[in-house]
Short mmCIF file of C-alpha atoms in Angstrom, two decimals:
data_model
loop_
_atom_site.label_atom_id
_atom_site.label_comp_id
_atom_site.label_asym_id
_atom_site.label_seq_id
_atom_site.Cartn_x
_atom_site.Cartn_y
_atom_site.Cartn_z
CA MET A 17 0.23 -0.12 0.13
CA GLU A 18 1.71 3.18 -1.01
CA LYS A 19 2.01 6.00 1.81
CA ASP A 20 2.12 9.59 1.88
CA VAL A 21 5.54 9.62 3.07
CA ILE A 22 8.26 7.49 3.61
CA ILE A 23 11.33 8.31 5.81
CA ALA A 24 14.28 6.50 5.59
CA GLY A 25 15.95 5.92 9.09
CA GLY A 26 14.42 5.49 12.35
CA GLY A 27 16.38 7.72 14.80
CA VAL A 28 15.31 10.77 16.66
CA ILE A 29 14.79 12.91 13.85
CA GLY A 30 13.02 10.48 11.71
CA CYS A 31 10.67 9.51 14.32
CA SER A 32 10.01 13.06 15.29
CA ILE A 33 9.10 14.04 12.01
CA ALA A 34 7.04 10.82 11.47
CA LEU A 35 4.95 11.84 14.70
CA LYS A 36 4.70 15.29 13.40
CA LEU A 37 3.29 14.02 9.89
CA ALA A 38 0.97 11.23 11.23
CA ARG A 39 -0.66 13.65 13.51
CA ALA A 40 -1.35 16.15 10.65
CA GLY A 41 -3.38 13.26 9.03
CA LEU A 42 -0.55 11.83 6.56
CA THR A 43 -0.01 8.20 6.15
CA VAL A 44 3.74 7.49 7.16
CA ALA A 45 6.01 4.77 7.23
CA VAL A 46 9.43 4.77 8.75
CA ILE A 47 11.99 2.40 7.39
CA GLU A 48 15.05 1.47 10.06
CA ARG A 49 18.07 -0.65 9.07
CA GLY A 50 18.28 -1.95 12.50
CA ARG A 51 16.02 -1.00 15.77
CA VAL A 52 14.34 2.29 15.95
CA GLY A 53 16.74 4.91 17.44
CA GLY A 54 19.57 1.87 17.69
CA GLU A 55 22.65 4.09 16.37
CA ALA A 56 23.13 7.92 17.32
CA SER A 57 19.97 8.46 19.14
CA ARG A 58 20.38 5.96 21.86
CA ALA A 59 23.91 6.51 22.14
CA ALA A 60 23.84 10.04 22.86
CA ALA A 61 23.67 12.03 26.33
CA GLY A 62 20.67 13.75 25.89
CA MET A 63 21.96 17.31 26.58
CA LEU A 64 19.77 20.20 25.21
CA SER A 65 22.85 22.63 25.53
CA PRO A 66 22.77 25.10 22.66
CA GLN A 67 24.41 27.88 25.03
CA THR A 68 27.13 25.40 26.25
CA GLU A 69 28.19 24.37 22.87
CA ALA A 70 28.32 27.69 20.87
CA SER A 71 31.26 29.59 20.00
CA ARG A 72 29.71 32.57 18.57
CA PRO A 73 25.90 33.91 17.52
CA ASP A 74 24.99 32.83 14.29
CA PRO A 75 21.86 31.30 12.40
CA PHE A 76 22.71 27.67 13.72
CA LEU A 77 22.68 28.79 17.59
CA ASP A 78 19.50 30.64 16.51
CA LEU A 79 18.04 27.06 15.27
CA CYS A 80 19.26 25.49 18.22
CA LEU A 81 17.83 27.97 20.58
CA ARG A 82 14.42 27.77 19.23
CA SER A 83 14.34 24.03 19.50
CA ARG A 84 15.57 24.30 22.91
CA SER A 85 12.44 26.54 23.79
CA MET A 86 10.27 23.71 22.39
CA TYR A 87 11.68 20.85 24.69
CA ARG A 88 9.42 20.96 27.76
CA ASP A 89 6.35 20.98 25.69
CA PHE A 90 7.62 18.18 23.51
CA ALA A 91 8.51 16.14 26.59
CA GLN A 92 5.24 16.44 27.99
CA HIS A 93 3.34 16.03 24.52
CA LEU A 94 5.36 12.71 24.13
CA LYS A 95 4.57 11.81 27.83
CA GLU A 96 0.84 12.14 27.13
CA LEU A 97 1.02 10.21 23.79
CA SER A 98 2.93 7.16 24.92
CA GLY A 99 2.71 7.05 28.56
CA VAL A 100 6.61 7.21 28.99
CA ASP A 101 8.22 9.54 30.97
CA VAL A 102 11.37 11.19 29.00
CA GLU A 103 13.02 12.73 32.34
CA TYR A 104 13.34 16.22 31.28
CA ARG A 105 15.55 17.91 33.88
CA ASP A 106 15.95 21.40 34.08
CA GLU A 107 18.77 21.99 36.84
CA GLY A 108 20.57 23.83 34.42
CA THR A 109 24.47 23.51 33.01
CA LEU A 110 27.92 24.28 34.84
CA CYS A 111 30.84 25.04 32.46
CA LEU A 112 33.75 24.60 34.80
CA LEU A 113 37.37 26.42 34.25
CA THR A 114 40.28 24.83 36.28
CA GLU A 115 43.50 26.25 37.27
CA GLY A 116 45.97 27.02 34.77
CA GLU A 117 43.31 27.30 32.14
CA ASN A 118 42.83 30.82 30.09
CA GLU A 119 40.08 33.02 32.05
CA SER A 120 40.24 35.65 29.43
CA GLU A 121 38.60 33.28 27.02
CA LEU A 122 35.82 32.24 29.53
CA ASP A 123 35.33 36.03 29.75
CA ARG A 124 34.91 36.20 26.19
CA TRP A 125 32.24 33.71 25.69
CA SER A 126 30.29 34.80 28.26
CA SER A 127 30.33 38.25 27.26
CA TRP A 128 29.30 37.62 23.68
CA GLN A 129 26.38 35.37 25.07
CA THR A 130 25.30 38.38 27.55
CA SER A 131 25.42 40.68 24.76
CA ALA A 132 23.39 38.55 22.70
CA GLY A 133 20.75 38.35 25.29
CA LEU A 134 21.47 34.92 26.62
CA GLU A 135 21.06 34.08 30.16
CA LEU A 136 24.17 33.02 32.19
CA GLU A 137 25.81 33.94 35.31
CA VAL A 138 29.52 33.94 36.11
CA LEU A 139 30.20 32.22 39.18
CA PRO A 140 33.35 32.16 41.52
CA ALA A 141 35.12 29.22 43.16
CA SER A 142 33.56 29.45 46.41
CA VAL A 143 29.67 29.46 44.95
CA ILE A 144 30.52 26.35 42.70
CA THR A 145 31.69 24.31 45.76
CA SER A 146 28.14 25.12 47.38
CA ILE A 147 26.25 24.16 44.47
CA GLU A 148 28.35 21.09 43.79
CA PRO A 149 30.45 19.78 46.69
CA ALA A 150 32.04 17.16 44.76
CA VAL A 151 33.52 19.17 42.05
CA THR A 152 37.26 19.63 42.14
CA GLN A 153 38.99 22.24 44.29
CA SER A 154 40.87 23.21 41.35
CA ALA A 155 37.93 24.78 39.81
CA THR A 156 38.43 28.64 39.82
CA ARG A 157 35.54 29.68 38.23
CA ALA A 158 32.13 28.49 36.29
CA VAL A 159 29.51 29.80 33.82
CA PHE A 160 25.89 28.34 34.99
CA ILE A 161 23.57 28.14 31.99
CA PRO A 162 20.08 27.91 33.74
CA LYS A 163 18.36 26.89 30.42
CA ASP A 164 20.59 24.42 28.91
CA HIS A 165 18.70 21.06 30.17
CA GLN A 166 18.57 17.33 29.59
CA VAL A 167 16.61 14.56 28.60
CA GLU A 168 17.04 10.52 29.10
CA ASN A 169 17.37 10.17 25.19
CA ARG A 170 16.74 6.20 25.51
CA ARG A 171 13.46 7.05 27.00
CA LEU A 172 12.72 9.65 24.34
CA MET A 173 13.33 7.03 21.69
CA ASP A 174 11.17 4.68 23.61
CA ALA A 175 8.49 7.51 23.85
CA LEU A 176 8.81 8.27 20.10
CA ASP A 177 8.70 4.50 19.07
CA VAL A 178 5.23 4.00 21.19
CA ALA A 179 3.86 7.55 20.09
CA CYS A 180 4.47 6.73 16.48
CA ARG A 181 2.87 3.52 16.33
CA ARG A 182 -0.17 4.77 18.25
CA ALA A 183 -0.69 7.57 15.78
CA GLY A 184 -0.63 5.14 13.06
CA VAL A 185 3.01 5.23 11.63
CA GLU A 186 4.10 1.73 10.19
CA ILE A 187 7.70 1.15 11.58
CA ILE A 188 9.67 -1.46 9.43
CA GLU A 189 12.57 -2.19 11.83
CA GLY A 190 15.64 -4.53 10.21
CA CYS A 191 14.89 -3.44 6.71
CA GLU A 192 17.47 -0.93 5.14
CA VAL A 193 16.55 1.34 2.19
CA THR A 194 19.22 0.56 -0.28
CA SER A 195 17.99 3.07 -2.84
CA LEU A 196 15.66 5.96 -3.80
CA ILE A 197 13.20 5.62 -6.47
CA VAL A 198 12.97 8.62 -9.13
CA GLU A 199 10.75 8.52 -12.05
CA ARG A 200 10.13 11.38 -14.48
CA GLY A 201 11.87 13.72 -12.18
CA LYS A 202 9.94 12.76 -8.91
CA THR A 203 10.77 10.81 -6.23
CA THR A 204 7.97 7.97 -5.88
CA GLY A 205 9.30 5.75 -3.31
CA VAL A 206 12.40 3.48 -2.21
CA MET A 207 13.89 0.13 -2.75
CA CYS A 208 14.87 -2.12 0.14
CA GLY A 209 16.82 -4.99 -1.87
CA GLU A 210 14.16 -6.17 -4.07
CA ARG A 211 11.38 -5.10 -2.46
CA ARG A 212 9.64 -1.87 -3.32
CA PHE A 213 7.75 0.41 -1.50
CA ASP A 214 5.93 3.44 -2.90
CA ALA A 215 5.25 6.78 -1.50
CA GLY A 216 4.03 10.32 -2.50
CA ALA A 217 7.06 11.54 -0.91
CA VAL A 218 10.49 10.34 0.65
CA ILE A 219 12.46 12.07 3.73
CA VAL A 220 16.22 10.48 3.85
CA ALA A 221 16.82 10.90 7.75
CA ALA A 222 19.45 8.00 7.65
CA GLY A 223 22.28 9.68 9.48
CA CYS A 224 25.46 8.57 8.70
CA TRP A 225 24.02 6.18 5.79
CA SER A 226 22.36 9.05 4.16
CA SER A 227 25.06 9.91 1.44
CA ARG A 228 25.04 6.34 -0.09
CA LEU A 229 21.12 7.25 -0.93
CA LEU A 230 21.78 10.46 -2.28
CA GLU A 231 24.80 10.03 -4.37
CA PRO A 232 23.26 8.04 -7.29
CA LEU A 233 21.06 10.81 -7.68
CA GLY A 234 23.82 13.44 -8.21
CA LEU A 235 23.62 14.88 -4.70
CA ASN A 236 27.16 14.70 -3.66
CA ILE A 237 26.44 15.65 0.17
CA ALA A 238 28.94 14.02 2.33
CA VAL A 239 27.44 13.12 5.68
CA ILE A 240 30.14 11.28 7.58
CA PRO A 241 30.42 9.10 10.79
CA ALA A 242 31.93 10.92 13.83
CA ARG A 243 32.41 8.21 16.30
CA GLY A 244 31.75 9.10 19.81
CA GLN A 245 32.49 6.69 22.77
CA MET A 246 31.07 7.23 26.46
CA ILE A 247 30.71 5.52 29.74
CA ALA A 248 28.22 5.36 32.53
CA LEU A 249 29.48 5.41 36.22
CA ARG A 250 27.67 4.46 39.59
CA ALA A 251 28.93 5.81 42.64
CA THR A 252 27.63 5.60 46.17
CA ASP A 253 29.95 8.47 47.64
CA SER A 254 29.50 11.07 44.62
CA SER A 255 26.65 12.73 43.36
CA ILE A 256 26.07 15.67 41.01
CA ASN A 257 22.79 17.75 40.37
CA HIS A 258 23.98 19.59 37.34
CA THR A 259 25.27 18.45 34.01
CA LEU A 260 28.97 19.39 34.04
CA HIS A 261 31.32 20.55 31.29
CA SER A 262 34.90 20.71 31.12
CA SER A 263 37.43 21.56 28.58
CA LYS A 264 37.96 17.70 28.50
CA CYS A 265 34.54 16.05 29.11
CA TYR A 266 30.95 16.45 30.18
CA LEU A 267 29.20 14.72 32.88
CA VAL A 268 25.31 13.97 32.95
CA PRO A 269 23.54 12.84 36.14
CA ARG A 270 20.49 10.58 35.61
CA ASN A 271 17.60 9.88 37.58
CA ASP A 272 18.57 6.30 38.48
CA GLY A 273 21.87 7.55 39.89
CA ARG A 274 23.98 6.84 36.94
CA ILE A 275 26.85 9.28 35.80
CA LEU A 276 27.38 9.20 32.18
CA ALA A 277 30.74 10.81 30.98
CA GLY A 278 31.52 11.64 27.44
CA ALA A 279 32.52 12.10 24.61
CA THR A 280 35.08 11.37 22.35
CA VAL A 281 35.07 12.67 18.56
CA GLU A 282 36.98 10.32 16.24
CA TYR A 283 36.68 10.07 12.62
CA ALA A 284 37.21 6.27 12.04
CA GLY A 285 34.83 5.48 9.48
CA PHE A 286 32.04 3.15 10.23
CA HIS A 287 34.15 1.22 12.93
CA LYS A 288 31.73 1.78 15.93
CA ALA A 289 34.18 0.52 18.88
CA VAL A 290 34.95 1.16 22.39
CA THR A 291 38.76 1.41 22.69
CA ALA A 292 41.39 1.47 25.35
CA HIS A 293 42.43 4.83 24.71
CA GLY A 294 38.91 6.46 24.41
CA ILE A 295 37.76 5.10 27.65
CA ASN A 296 41.04 5.91 29.36
CA SER A 297 40.77 9.50 28.58
CA LEU A 298 37.03 9.72 29.40
CA LEU A 299 37.85 8.33 32.78
CA ALA A 300 40.81 10.61 33.77
CA ALA A 301 38.94 13.54 32.70
CA ALA A 302 36.03 12.61 34.73
CA ILE A 303 38.11 11.97 37.76
CA GLU A 304 39.88 15.50 37.23
CA LEU A 305 36.61 17.10 37.17
CA VAL A 306 35.20 15.05 40.44
CA PRO A 307 37.74 13.14 42.10
CA SER A 308 35.29 11.17 44.16
CA LEU A 309 34.62 9.18 40.82
CA LYS A 310 38.11 7.25 41.19
CA THR A 311 35.93 4.85 43.19
CA ALA A 312 32.81 4.79 41.03
CA GLU A 313 31.80 1.54 39.25
CA MET A 314 31.87 1.39 35.35
CA ILE A 315 28.55 -0.12 34.60
CA GLU A 316 28.63 0.56 30.77
CA ALA A 317 30.57 1.89 27.75
CA TRP A 318 29.34 2.41 24.38
CA SER A 319 29.97 4.16 21.23
CA GLY A 320 27.78 5.62 18.58
CA LEU A 321 28.34 7.37 15.14
CA ARG A 322 27.04 11.05 14.62
CA PRO A 323 26.34 12.15 11.44
CA ASP A 324 28.75 15.01 10.66
CA THR A 325 29.14 17.35 7.38
CA SER A 326 31.91 19.55 6.09
CA ASP A 327 30.54 22.27 7.99
CA HIS A 328 29.19 20.58 10.77
CA LEU A 329 26.06 22.01 10.17
CA PRO A 330 22.62 19.77 9.44
CA VAL A 331 21.05 19.66 5.72
CA ILE A 332 17.44 20.25 6.21
CA GLY A 333 14.69 20.87 3.60
CA GLN A 334 13.90 20.47 -0.11
CA THR A 335 16.44 19.00 -2.39
CA GLY A 336 15.50 20.11 -6.01
CA ILE A 337 14.22 16.72 -6.56
CA ASP A 338 10.53 16.58 -6.37
CA ASN A 339 9.10 14.93 -3.32
CA LEU A 340 12.52 14.14 -1.77
CA LEU A 341 13.38 15.84 1.31
CA LEU A 342 16.55 15.80 3.74
CA ALA A 343 16.68 16.05 7.51
CA THR A 344 20.26 14.62 8.31
CA GLY A 345 23.92 15.57 9.32
CA HIS A 346 22.90 16.78 12.96
CA PHE A 347 26.19 15.86 14.36
CA ARG A 348 26.25 16.60 17.85
CA ASN A 349 22.71 18.22 18.11
CA GLY A 350 20.18 15.40 16.71
CA ILE A 351 18.36 15.21 20.10
CA LEU A 352 18.27 18.62 20.87
CA LEU A 353 17.25 19.74 16.83
CA ALA A 354 14.48 16.82 17.00
CA PRO A 355 11.08 18.78 17.70
CA LEU A 356 12.04 21.95 15.45
CA THR A 357 13.26 19.66 12.51
CA ALA A 358 10.04 17.97 12.67
CA GLU A 359 8.33 21.34 12.51
CA LEU A 360 10.24 22.59 9.63
CA ILE A 361 9.95 19.45 7.43
CA ALA A 362 6.37 19.42 7.94
CA GLU A 363 6.05 23.14 6.87
CA CYS A 364 8.26 22.10 3.72
CA LEU A 365 6.20 18.98 2.74
CA ILE A 366 2.48 19.86 3.93
CA ASN A 367 2.74 23.62 2.71
CA ASN A 368 5.47 23.22 0.01
CA ARG A 369 7.26 26.28 1.74
CA ALA A 370 10.74 26.35 2.99
CA PRO A 371 10.89 28.52 6.26
CA ASP A 372 13.59 31.40 5.99
CA MET A 373 15.28 30.09 8.85
CA LEU A 374 16.35 27.11 6.89
CA ARG A 375 18.25 28.98 4.19
CA PRO A 376 21.57 28.32 5.84
CA PHE A 377 20.83 24.57 5.98
CA GLY A 378 20.00 23.83 2.72
CA PHE A 379 21.74 21.28 0.35
CA GLU A 380 22.67 24.17 -1.85
CA ARG A 381 25.43 25.32 0.07
CA PHE A 382 27.54 22.28 -0.92
CA TYR A 383 27.57 23.83 -4.67
CA GLU A 384 28.53 26.56 -6.78
CA THR A 385 25.34 25.85 -8.55
CA SER A 386 22.17 24.24 -7.86
CA VAL A 387 21.51 20.47 -8.90
CA ALA A 388 17.57 20.92 -9.24
CA GLY A 389 16.48 19.60 -12.29
CA ARG A 390 19.05 16.70 -12.58
#
């Protein structure tokens, strides 16, 4: 049976789009090569931290801030639809500076954010220890970002899975889209090996596996894997309440008492592995930031492949090929950008209009001339 929309890729981006479109009345199928959310989405840390990650004011920061502003309602909406609590936490984020690090850089970074109207507070060492007693005594200053929050990304994917199915989305797992079908200049479906699925429109949200679908159509948009390794610790004598960032790692507290430490950024192709060097560097950085973690139990280690692009920005919107849209390349911000990406893709598809804020993130930026009409 032909669907209105087929989405190639069942990560947080693909499933968020599917839910949005299904609730708008479209028939939708998600085709996922493995388990829904089984790649980068479940391997993430769930941080919603556009300010923490930003180096300057630009359209990408604007995109991230807008999506962050949607997240509390998004989390509540998912709970109502699925019955799954995604553990939205709003304690905020502490970005820490330790002895020997450049204080002028922290001043410059906090200054432009304040000038841009973003909320933050610079804290002295005495205040840091009163807020987070477990933090290293070598912490000299910190920036508190009250609006950079977090969710439990694995529960987020569970919620999306349930909500999509309840909304009528057909989710096909263990089935890889191997090619896109374009007939007379229009995208009419996908192939999964020898099996054909017809659709009125196709959205490629296949993360690191997107490029291999696009290249045969002349869309040479390189989406490459950036491996990230992470660990989960459990300590009876060490607890933190805020997400902590240092120059070497971040620590994310979970409701169940785990503390996640991440993450490496490695360009090692599609080799998804946990390495001795990667885990050693994370453990050393975590203990340096919170010394009492040296007695913590390491309960899990994993890695995921983030979808990166040459400019580290996502590719979202129409392609110049009728009925083919892209929502990929979200790199380290897939969880954060999920609700807004879904809204923007729905606008492109349902109203056939590309919102102005998508202009910096279109496929055209990779070309000197448009590939429309190929």
